[in-house]
Amino acid sequence: MSRPGQDGYRTPTVHDYERGREGDKPQDERPPDAKPATPRPLSAGLFSRQSPLLNLSKIDLHLERLHWRERIRHYTWTFFTVTMATGGIANVLYTVPLRFRGLDTIGVVFFLLNMFLFLINISMISLRFYTFPETFRASYMHPTERLFLPASVVSFGTILINISQYGLPNAGPWLGRAVTVLFWIDAALAVLSSSETMTPIWIFPIYPLLIVGPHAAIICKSLDPSVALEIIIGGFTLQGIGFLVAFMIYASFIYRLMTQKLPQASARPGMFVSVGPSGFTVAAVLGMADALPRVVSADFMGDGPLAAMIIKVVANWACLWIWGLAMWFFFVSVGAHWSCARQDGHFAFGMTWFSFIFPNTALVTATFAVGKAFRSQAIQMVGCVMTVLLVVGWFLVVGIMIRAIVKKQILWPQKGEDRDEGGFTAPEKQPERHLNTISKMTSNALASMKSNDQ
């Protein structure tokens, strides 16, 4: 066969690949009795793994093995939902009315574990932004990931709630003063992080405001009356803002359920987010109303004790309605998952799975508060059963999350909340950009060639 520089040499064309590479020779060099070569599709030559033009095995190897630094690149704000759920479990265990020996110890274990996980989240996401500085701005611009920015503020708020629950009764006055300062810092962060907010996950940016009220209800029981009253007024105001904004978003959520189908299976865990606003509001209002008679002065609103009693009665009956609303959203969300489970029984894991836990901790604490307000043993027993299910669910979701990390279902390119969507493309390092471009071009070319071959 002629070589470059010799007479008769010609530049190879695509038809040479169509005749095949292995064992295929030009027609003039074949033996007379040789069978003609079977033409092969263009895609078999140009885009095969042995093709000199493109070695796909290197791309596959890269996608199968990713350095841990590259996986940290996809450590998004959604991982703070783990600390939200863990702190929520500690909160629920503290409010269980039917207590037994060791329950406080279990609650403290979850509390300390939550602080440890929070530090891990802070360290990992800081390492992500330090190693890949372009992802810092991208996390604020991404249409989905930015919705989970308040998760860090909510996690901080749950830690403060746990400190007030497990720390104030066992520490000196210094912790009360520190918690008071931290309460107002948390309130300021809640307002700032809730300033930007359609699926039910739209309610999520309001969550920092929704946990200010429960925090106020807890710490006001251990502070001086004058300071406690200020905490109650501030907590009730911010809780009202959060609930009313969430209530308006409820209308959009229900309208969508009435006019369209249920969200796709992977997004349905987010439906439980709609349970949280009502649940947290019930626990907050009933807790603050219960503490009001102790903190008001004799001349509060003309007659302090009478005004506190009227507020408490009104709060009890009004919160009964809101608690019923939370239960309704809970059963709607369960029904949506039940219908999906009957169809194929398969749910792709995402960090939104922790919506199975944290919003429902609000429902459980609200159930305990309603049972206490109306002295209903039956309602409190229902809350205890739900507590057991929540703890079991927490272990299941955490176990599935660890399995998903091992199986490369999360912390992987285009597998998390930082994936390309809605016209947003995450900034990439130069080698990654070239690799992804080649991979996309190859996939498109293969699909086009296969369609032409058929």
Coordinates of C-alpha atoms in Angstrom, one line a residue:
M1 CA 0.0 0.0 0.0
S2 CA 1.3 3.5 -0.9
R3 CA 2.6 5.6 1.9
P4 CA 2.7 9.4 2.3
G5 CA 5.3 10.8 -0.1
Q6 CA 5.1 8.0 -2.7
D7 CA 3.5 8.0 -6.1
G8 CA -0.1 6.9 -6.0
Y9 CA -0.7 7.8 -2.3
R10 CA -4.1 9.4 -1.6
T11 CA -5.5 10.8 1.6
P12 CA -7.7 8.3 3.5
T13 CA -11.5 9.1 3.4
V14 CA -14.5 8.0 5.4
H15 CA -15.0 5.2 2.9
D16 CA -11.8 3.5 4.1
Y17 CA -13.4 3.2 7.6
E18 CA -16.6 1.9 6.1
R19 CA -14.7 -1.0 4.6
G20 CA -13.4 -1.7 8.1
R21 CA -10.0 -1.5 9.7
E22 CA -9.1 -5.0 10.7
G23 CA -8.2 -7.2 7.8
D24 CA -9.7 -4.8 5.3
K25 CA -7.4 -4.0 2.4
P26 CA -7.9 -2.0 -0.8
Q27 CA -9.6 -3.9 -3.5
D28 CA -6.5 -4.0 -5.7
E29 CA -4.4 -5.7 -3.0
R30 CA -6.9 -8.5 -2.2
P31 CA -6.3 -12.1 -3.4
P32 CA -8.6 -13.0 -6.3
D33 CA -10.4 -15.7 -4.2
A34 CA -11.0 -13.4 -1.2
K35 CA -14.5 -12.6 -0.2
P36 CA -15.4 -8.9 -0.4
A37 CA -15.3 -7.1 2.9
T38 CA -18.6 -6.5 4.5
P39 CA -19.2 -2.7 4.8
R40 CA -19.6 -1.5 8.3
P41 CA -21.4 1.6 9.5
L42 CA -19.4 4.8 9.8
S43 CA -20.0 4.9 13.6
A44 CA -18.3 1.5 14.0
G45 CA -15.1 2.9 12.7
L46 CA -14.9 6.5 13.6
F47 CA -16.3 6.2 17.1
S48 CA -15.2 2.7 18.2
R49 CA -13.0 2.3 21.3
Q50 CA -10.1 1.4 19.0
S51 CA -10.6 4.4 16.8
P52 CA -7.5 6.6 16.4
L53 CA -9.7 9.6 16.3
L54 CA -11.2 9.2 19.8
N55 CA -10.5 6.8 22.6
L56 CA -13.7 6.5 24.5
S57 CA -12.2 4.2 27.1
K58 CA -10.4 7.2 28.6
I59 CA -13.6 9.1 29.0
D60 CA -15.3 6.1 30.6
L61 CA -12.4 5.6 33.0
H62 CA -12.6 9.2 34.0
L63 CA -16.3 9.0 34.7
E64 CA -15.9 5.8 36.7
R65 CA -13.1 7.1 38.8
L66 CA -13.2 10.6 40.2
H67 CA -10.7 12.0 42.6
W68 CA -12.1 13.0 46.0
R69 CA -11.3 16.6 45.3
E70 CA -13.5 16.5 42.3
R71 CA -16.3 15.0 44.3
I72 CA -16.0 17.8 46.9
R73 CA -16.8 20.1 44.0
H74 CA -20.4 18.8 44.2
Y75 CA -20.8 19.2 48.0
T76 CA -23.8 21.5 47.9
W77 CA -25.9 23.4 50.4
T78 CA -28.4 20.6 50.4
F79 CA -26.1 18.6 52.8
F80 CA -27.2 20.9 55.6
T81 CA -30.5 19.1 55.4
V82 CA -28.7 16.3 57.3
T83 CA -28.1 18.6 60.3
M84 CA -31.6 20.0 60.0
A85 CA -33.0 16.5 60.4
T86 CA -30.6 15.5 63.1
G87 CA -31.3 18.6 65.2
G88 CA -35.0 18.1 64.6
I89 CA -34.8 14.6 66.1
A90 CA -33.1 15.9 69.2
N91 CA -35.8 18.6 69.5
V92 CA -38.5 15.9 69.3
L93 CA -36.9 13.7 71.9
Y94 CA -36.8 16.6 74.3
T95 CA -40.5 17.3 73.9
V96 CA -41.7 13.7 74.3
P97 CA -44.2 13.8 77.3
L98 CA -44.0 10.0 78.1
R99 CA -40.3 9.8 79.3
F100 CA -38.2 6.9 80.3
R101 CA -34.7 6.5 81.8
G102 CA -32.1 7.2 79.1
L103 CA -34.3 9.3 76.8
D104 CA -32.4 12.5 77.8
T105 CA -29.1 10.7 77.0
I106 CA -30.4 9.7 73.6
G107 CA -31.4 13.3 72.9
V108 CA -28.0 14.6 74.0
V109 CA -26.3 12.1 71.7
F110 CA -28.3 13.4 68.7
F111 CA -27.6 17.0 69.8
L112 CA -23.8 16.4 69.9
L113 CA -23.9 14.4 66.7
N114 CA -25.7 17.3 65.1
M115 CA -23.0 19.8 66.1
F116 CA -20.4 17.4 64.8
L117 CA -22.2 17.0 61.4
F118 CA -22.6 20.8 61.2
L119 CA -18.9 21.3 61.6
I120 CA -18.3 18.7 58.9
N121 CA -20.7 20.6 56.6
I122 CA -19.0 23.9 57.3
S123 CA -15.6 22.4 56.6
M124 CA -16.6 20.6 53.5
I125 CA -18.4 23.4 51.8
S126 CA -15.6 25.8 52.7
L127 CA -13.1 23.4 51.2
R128 CA -15.3 23.3 48.0
F129 CA -15.3 27.1 47.7
Y130 CA -11.6 27.3 48.5
T131 CA -10.6 24.6 46.0
F132 CA -13.1 25.7 43.3
P133 CA -13.6 29.4 43.9
E134 CA -15.9 29.7 40.9
T135 CA -18.5 27.5 42.6
F136 CA -19.1 30.1 45.4
R137 CA -20.9 32.5 43.0
A138 CA -22.4 29.6 41.1
S139 CA -24.1 28.3 44.3
Y140 CA -25.9 31.6 44.6
M141 CA -26.9 31.7 41.0
H142 CA -28.1 28.1 40.4
P143 CA -31.9 27.9 40.2
T144 CA -32.1 24.9 42.5
E145 CA -29.0 25.0 44.8
R146 CA -29.7 28.6 45.9
L147 CA -33.1 27.5 47.3
F148 CA -31.1 25.4 49.9
L149 CA -28.9 28.3 51.1
P150 CA -31.3 28.8 54.1
A151 CA -30.6 25.2 55.2
S152 CA -27.4 26.4 56.8
V153 CA -29.3 29.1 58.8
V154 CA -32.0 26.5 59.8
S155 CA -29.2 24.1 61.0
F156 CA -27.7 26.9 63.1
G157 CA -31.2 27.7 64.5
T158 CA -31.8 24.0 65.4
I159 CA -28.5 23.9 67.2
L160 CA -29.5 27.0 69.2
I161 CA -32.8 25.3 70.1
N162 CA -31.0 22.2 71.3
I163 CA -28.6 24.3 73.4
S164 CA -31.6 26.0 75.0
Q165 CA -33.3 22.6 75.6
Y166 CA -30.4 20.6 76.9
G167 CA -28.0 23.3 78.1
L168 CA -30.0 26.0 79.9
P169 CA -31.3 23.7 82.7
N170 CA -27.8 22.4 83.4
A171 CA -25.7 25.6 83.1
G172 CA -25.3 28.9 84.9
P173 CA -26.9 32.3 84.1
W174 CA -24.1 33.0 81.6
L175 CA -25.6 30.6 79.1
G176 CA -29.0 32.4 79.3
R177 CA -27.4 35.7 78.4
A178 CA -25.4 34.0 75.6
V179 CA -28.5 32.3 74.2
T180 CA -30.4 35.7 74.3
V181 CA -27.7 37.3 72.1
L182 CA -27.6 34.3 69.8
F183 CA -31.4 34.4 69.5
W184 CA -31.3 37.9 68.0
I185 CA -28.4 37.0 65.7
D186 CA -30.4 34.0 64.5
A187 CA -33.4 36.2 64.0
A188 CA -31.4 38.6 61.8
L189 CA -29.9 35.8 59.8
A190 CA -33.4 34.4 59.3
V191 CA -34.7 37.7 57.9
L192 CA -31.7 38.1 55.6
S193 CA -31.8 34.5 54.2
S194 CA -35.6 34.6 53.7
S195 CA -35.6 37.7 51.6
E196 CA -35.4 35.7 48.4
T197 CA -37.7 33.0 47.5
M198 CA -42.7 26.3 41.8
T199 CA -42.8 23.3 43.5
P200 CA -43.5 23.0 47.2
I201 CA -39.8 23.6 47.8
W202 CA -40.4 27.3 47.3
I203 CA -41.5 27.3 50.9
F204 CA -38.0 26.3 52.0
P205 CA -36.4 29.8 52.0
I206 CA -39.0 30.8 54.7
Y207 CA -37.9 28.0 57.1
P208 CA -35.3 30.2 58.9
L209 CA -38.2 32.4 60.1
L210 CA -40.4 29.5 61.0
I211 CA -38.0 28.2 63.7
V212 CA -37.5 31.5 65.4
G213 CA -40.8 31.1 67.2
P214 CA -40.1 27.7 68.6
H215 CA -36.7 28.9 69.7
A216 CA -38.4 31.8 71.5
A217 CA -40.9 29.5 73.1
I218 CA -38.1 27.5 74.7
I219 CA -35.8 30.1 76.0
C220 CA -38.4 32.4 77.4
K221 CA -39.2 29.9 80.0
S222 CA -35.7 30.2 81.5
L223 CA -35.1 34.0 81.3
D224 CA -36.1 37.0 83.4
P225 CA -39.7 38.1 82.7
S226 CA -38.7 41.4 81.2
V227 CA -36.2 39.8 78.7
A228 CA -38.6 36.9 78.1
L229 CA -41.4 39.2 77.1
E230 CA -39.2 40.9 74.5
I231 CA -38.2 37.5 73.2
I232 CA -41.9 36.4 72.9
I233 CA -42.8 39.6 71.0
G234 CA -40.0 39.2 68.6
G235 CA -40.5 35.5 68.1
F236 CA -44.2 35.9 67.6
T237 CA -43.7 38.7 65.0
L238 CA -41.2 36.7 62.9
Q239 CA -43.2 33.5 63.2
G240 CA -46.2 35.3 61.9
I241 CA -44.2 36.7 58.9
G242 CA -42.9 33.3 58.1
F243 CA -46.3 31.5 58.3
L244 CA -48.2 34.2 56.4
V245 CA -45.7 34.1 53.5
A246 CA -45.8 30.3 53.5
F247 CA -49.6 30.5 53.6
M248 CA -49.5 32.5 50.3
I249 CA -47.2 29.9 48.8
Y250 CA -49.6 27.2 49.9
A251 CA -52.2 28.7 47.5
S252 CA -49.8 28.3 44.5
F253 CA -48.9 24.8 45.6
I254 CA -52.6 23.7 45.9
Y255 CA -53.4 25.4 42.6
R256 CA -50.7 23.4 40.9
L257 CA -52.0 20.2 42.4
M258 CA -55.5 21.0 41.1
T259 CA -54.5 22.0 37.6
Q260 CA -51.5 19.7 37.0
K261 CA -50.3 16.2 37.9
L262 CA -48.3 15.4 41.0
P263 CA -44.6 16.3 40.8
Q264 CA -42.3 13.7 39.4
A265 CA -41.2 10.9 41.7
S266 CA -37.8 12.4 42.4
A267 CA -39.3 15.7 43.6
R268 CA -42.1 14.3 45.7
P269 CA -40.2 14.1 49.0
G270 CA -40.2 17.9 48.8
M271 CA -44.0 17.8 49.3
F272 CA -43.4 17.2 53.0
V273 CA -41.8 20.7 53.2
S274 CA -45.4 22.0 53.2
V275 CA -46.0 20.3 56.6
G276 CA -43.4 22.4 58.4
P277 CA -44.8 25.9 58.4
S278 CA -48.0 24.9 60.1
G279 CA -46.3 22.5 62.5
F280 CA -43.6 24.9 63.6
T281 CA -46.2 27.7 64.0
V282 CA -48.4 25.6 66.3
A283 CA -45.5 24.6 68.5
A284 CA -44.3 28.2 68.6
V285 CA -47.6 29.9 69.4
L286 CA -48.7 27.4 72.0
G287 CA -45.3 27.4 73.7
M288 CA -45.1 31.2 73.9
A289 CA -48.8 31.5 75.0
D290 CA -48.1 29.0 77.8
A291 CA -45.2 31.0 79.0
L292 CA -47.0 34.4 78.8
P293 CA -48.7 34.3 82.3
R294 CA -45.3 34.1 83.9
V295 CA -43.6 36.9 82.1
V296 CA -46.3 39.6 81.8
S297 CA -46.5 42.4 84.4
A298 CA -49.7 43.1 86.4
D299 CA -50.6 46.1 84.2
F300 CA -49.9 44.4 80.9
M301 CA -52.7 45.4 78.6
G302 CA -54.7 46.7 81.5
D303 CA -54.9 43.4 83.4
G304 CA -51.8 41.2 82.9
P305 CA -53.1 37.9 84.2
L306 CA -56.5 38.2 82.5
A307 CA -54.9 39.3 79.2
A308 CA -52.4 36.4 79.3
M309 CA -55.3 33.9 80.0
I310 CA -57.4 35.3 77.1
I311 CA -54.4 35.1 74.7
K312 CA -53.7 31.5 75.8
V313 CA -57.3 30.4 75.2
V314 CA -57.4 32.0 71.8
A315 CA -54.0 30.5 70.9
N316 CA -55.1 27.0 71.9
W317 CA -58.2 27.0 69.7
A318 CA -56.6 28.8 66.8
C319 CA -53.7 26.4 66.7
L320 CA -56.0 23.5 66.6
W321 CA -57.0 24.6 63.1
I322 CA -53.4 25.1 62.0
W323 CA -52.5 21.7 63.4
G324 CA -55.3 20.2 61.4
L325 CA -53.9 21.9 58.3
A326 CA -50.5 20.4 59.0
M327 CA -52.0 16.9 59.3
W328 CA -53.9 17.5 56.0
F329 CA -50.7 18.3 54.1
F330 CA -49.0 15.3 55.7
F331 CA -51.6 12.9 54.4
V332 CA -51.6 14.5 51.0
S333 CA -47.8 14.0 50.8
V334 CA -48.1 10.4 52.0
G335 CA -50.8 9.7 49.4
A336 CA -48.6 11.1 46.7
H337 CA -45.7 8.8 47.6
W338 CA -48.1 5.8 48.0
S339 CA -49.4 6.2 44.5
C340 CA -45.8 6.4 43.2
A341 CA -44.8 3.3 45.2
R342 CA -47.7 1.3 43.7
Q343 CA -46.5 2.0 40.2
D344 CA -42.9 1.0 40.2
G345 CA -41.7 1.1 43.9
H346 CA -38.5 2.9 42.9
F347 CA -37.3 6.3 44.1
A348 CA -34.0 7.8 43.1
F349 CA -32.2 9.1 46.1
G350 CA -31.6 12.8 46.5
M351 CA -30.7 15.0 49.5
T352 CA -34.4 16.1 49.5
W353 CA -35.1 12.8 51.1
F354 CA -34.4 14.5 54.4
S355 CA -37.7 16.2 53.9
F356 CA -39.2 12.9 55.1
I357 CA -37.7 13.8 58.5
F358 CA -37.3 17.5 59.3
P359 CA -40.7 18.9 58.4
N360 CA -42.3 16.0 60.2
T361 CA -40.4 16.8 63.4
A362 CA -42.4 20.0 63.4
L363 CA -45.7 18.0 63.1
V364 CA -44.7 15.8 66.0
T365 CA -43.7 18.7 68.3
A366 CA -47.0 20.4 67.3
T367 CA -48.9 17.2 68.2
F368 CA -47.3 17.2 71.6
A369 CA -48.1 20.9 72.1
V370 CA -51.8 20.3 71.2
G371 CA -52.0 17.3 73.4
K372 CA -50.6 19.3 76.3
A373 CA -52.8 22.3 75.7
F374 CA -56.0 20.1 75.7
R375 CA -54.7 17.5 78.1
S376 CA -55.4 14.8 75.6
Q377 CA -53.5 11.5 76.3
A378 CA -54.6 10.1 73.0
I379 CA -53.0 12.9 71.0
Q380 CA -49.8 12.6 72.9
M381 CA -49.7 8.8 72.2
V382 CA -50.1 9.5 68.5
G383 CA -47.1 11.8 68.8
C384 CA -45.1 9.1 70.6
V385 CA -45.8 6.7 67.8
M386 CA -44.8 9.3 65.2
T387 CA -41.5 9.9 67.1
V388 CA -40.5 6.2 66.9
L389 CA -41.2 6.3 63.1
L390 CA -39.2 9.4 62.7
V391 CA -36.1 8.0 64.5
V392 CA -36.3 4.8 62.4
G393 CA -36.8 6.9 59.3
W394 CA -33.7 9.0 60.2
F395 CA -31.5 5.9 60.3
L396 CA -32.9 4.6 57.0
V397 CA -32.4 7.9 55.2
V398 CA -28.8 8.3 56.5
G399 CA -28.0 4.7 55.5
I400 CA -29.4 5.2 52.0
M401 CA -27.4 8.5 51.7
I402 CA -24.2 6.7 52.6
R403 CA -25.0 4.0 50.0
A404 CA -25.8 6.7 47.4
I405 CA -22.4 8.2 48.0
V406 CA -20.7 4.9 47.5
K407 CA -22.9 4.1 44.4
K408 CA -22.0 7.6 42.9
Q409 CA -25.6 8.7 42.9
I410 CA -24.6 11.9 44.7
L411 CA -21.4 13.9 45.0
W412 CA -21.0 13.2 41.3
P413 CA -21.1 15.4 38.2
Q414 CA -24.6 16.1 37.0
K415 CA -26.1 14.0 39.8
G416 CA -26.7 16.7 42.5
E417 CA -28.6 19.9 42.9
D418 CA -25.7 21.7 41.1
R419 CA -26.3 20.0 37.8
D420 CA -27.0 21.9 34.6
E421 CA -30.6 22.9 34.4
G422 CA -32.9 25.7 33.4
G423 CA -30.3 27.2 31.1
F424 CA -27.8 27.4 33.9
T425 CA -24.4 25.8 33.3
A426 CA -22.0 25.4 36.2
P427 CA -18.5 26.9 35.6
E428 CA -15.9 24.2 35.0
K429 CA -12.2 23.8 35.1
Q430 CA -10.6 23.8 31.7
P431 CA -9.8 20.0 31.5
E432 CA -13.3 19.2 32.7
R433 CA -14.8 21.5 30.1
H434 CA -12.9 19.8 27.3
L435 CA -13.8 16.3 28.6
N436 CA -17.5 17.1 28.9
T437 CA -17.5 18.7 25.5
I438 CA -15.9 15.6 23.9
S439 CA -18.3 13.3 25.8
K440 CA -21.4 15.3 24.6
M441 CA -20.1 15.5 21.0
T442 CA -19.5 11.7 21.1
S443 CA -22.9 10.9 22.4
N444 CA -24.6 13.1 19.8
A445 CA -22.5 11.7 17.0
L446 CA -23.2 8.1 18.0
A447 CA -26.9 8.8 18.2
S448 CA -26.9 10.4 14.8
M449 CA -24.9 7.6 13.2
K450 CA -27.1 5.0 14.7
S451 CA -30.2 6.7 13.3
N452 CA -28.6 6.9 9.9
D453 CA -27.6 3.3 9.9
Q454 CA -31.1 2.3 10.6

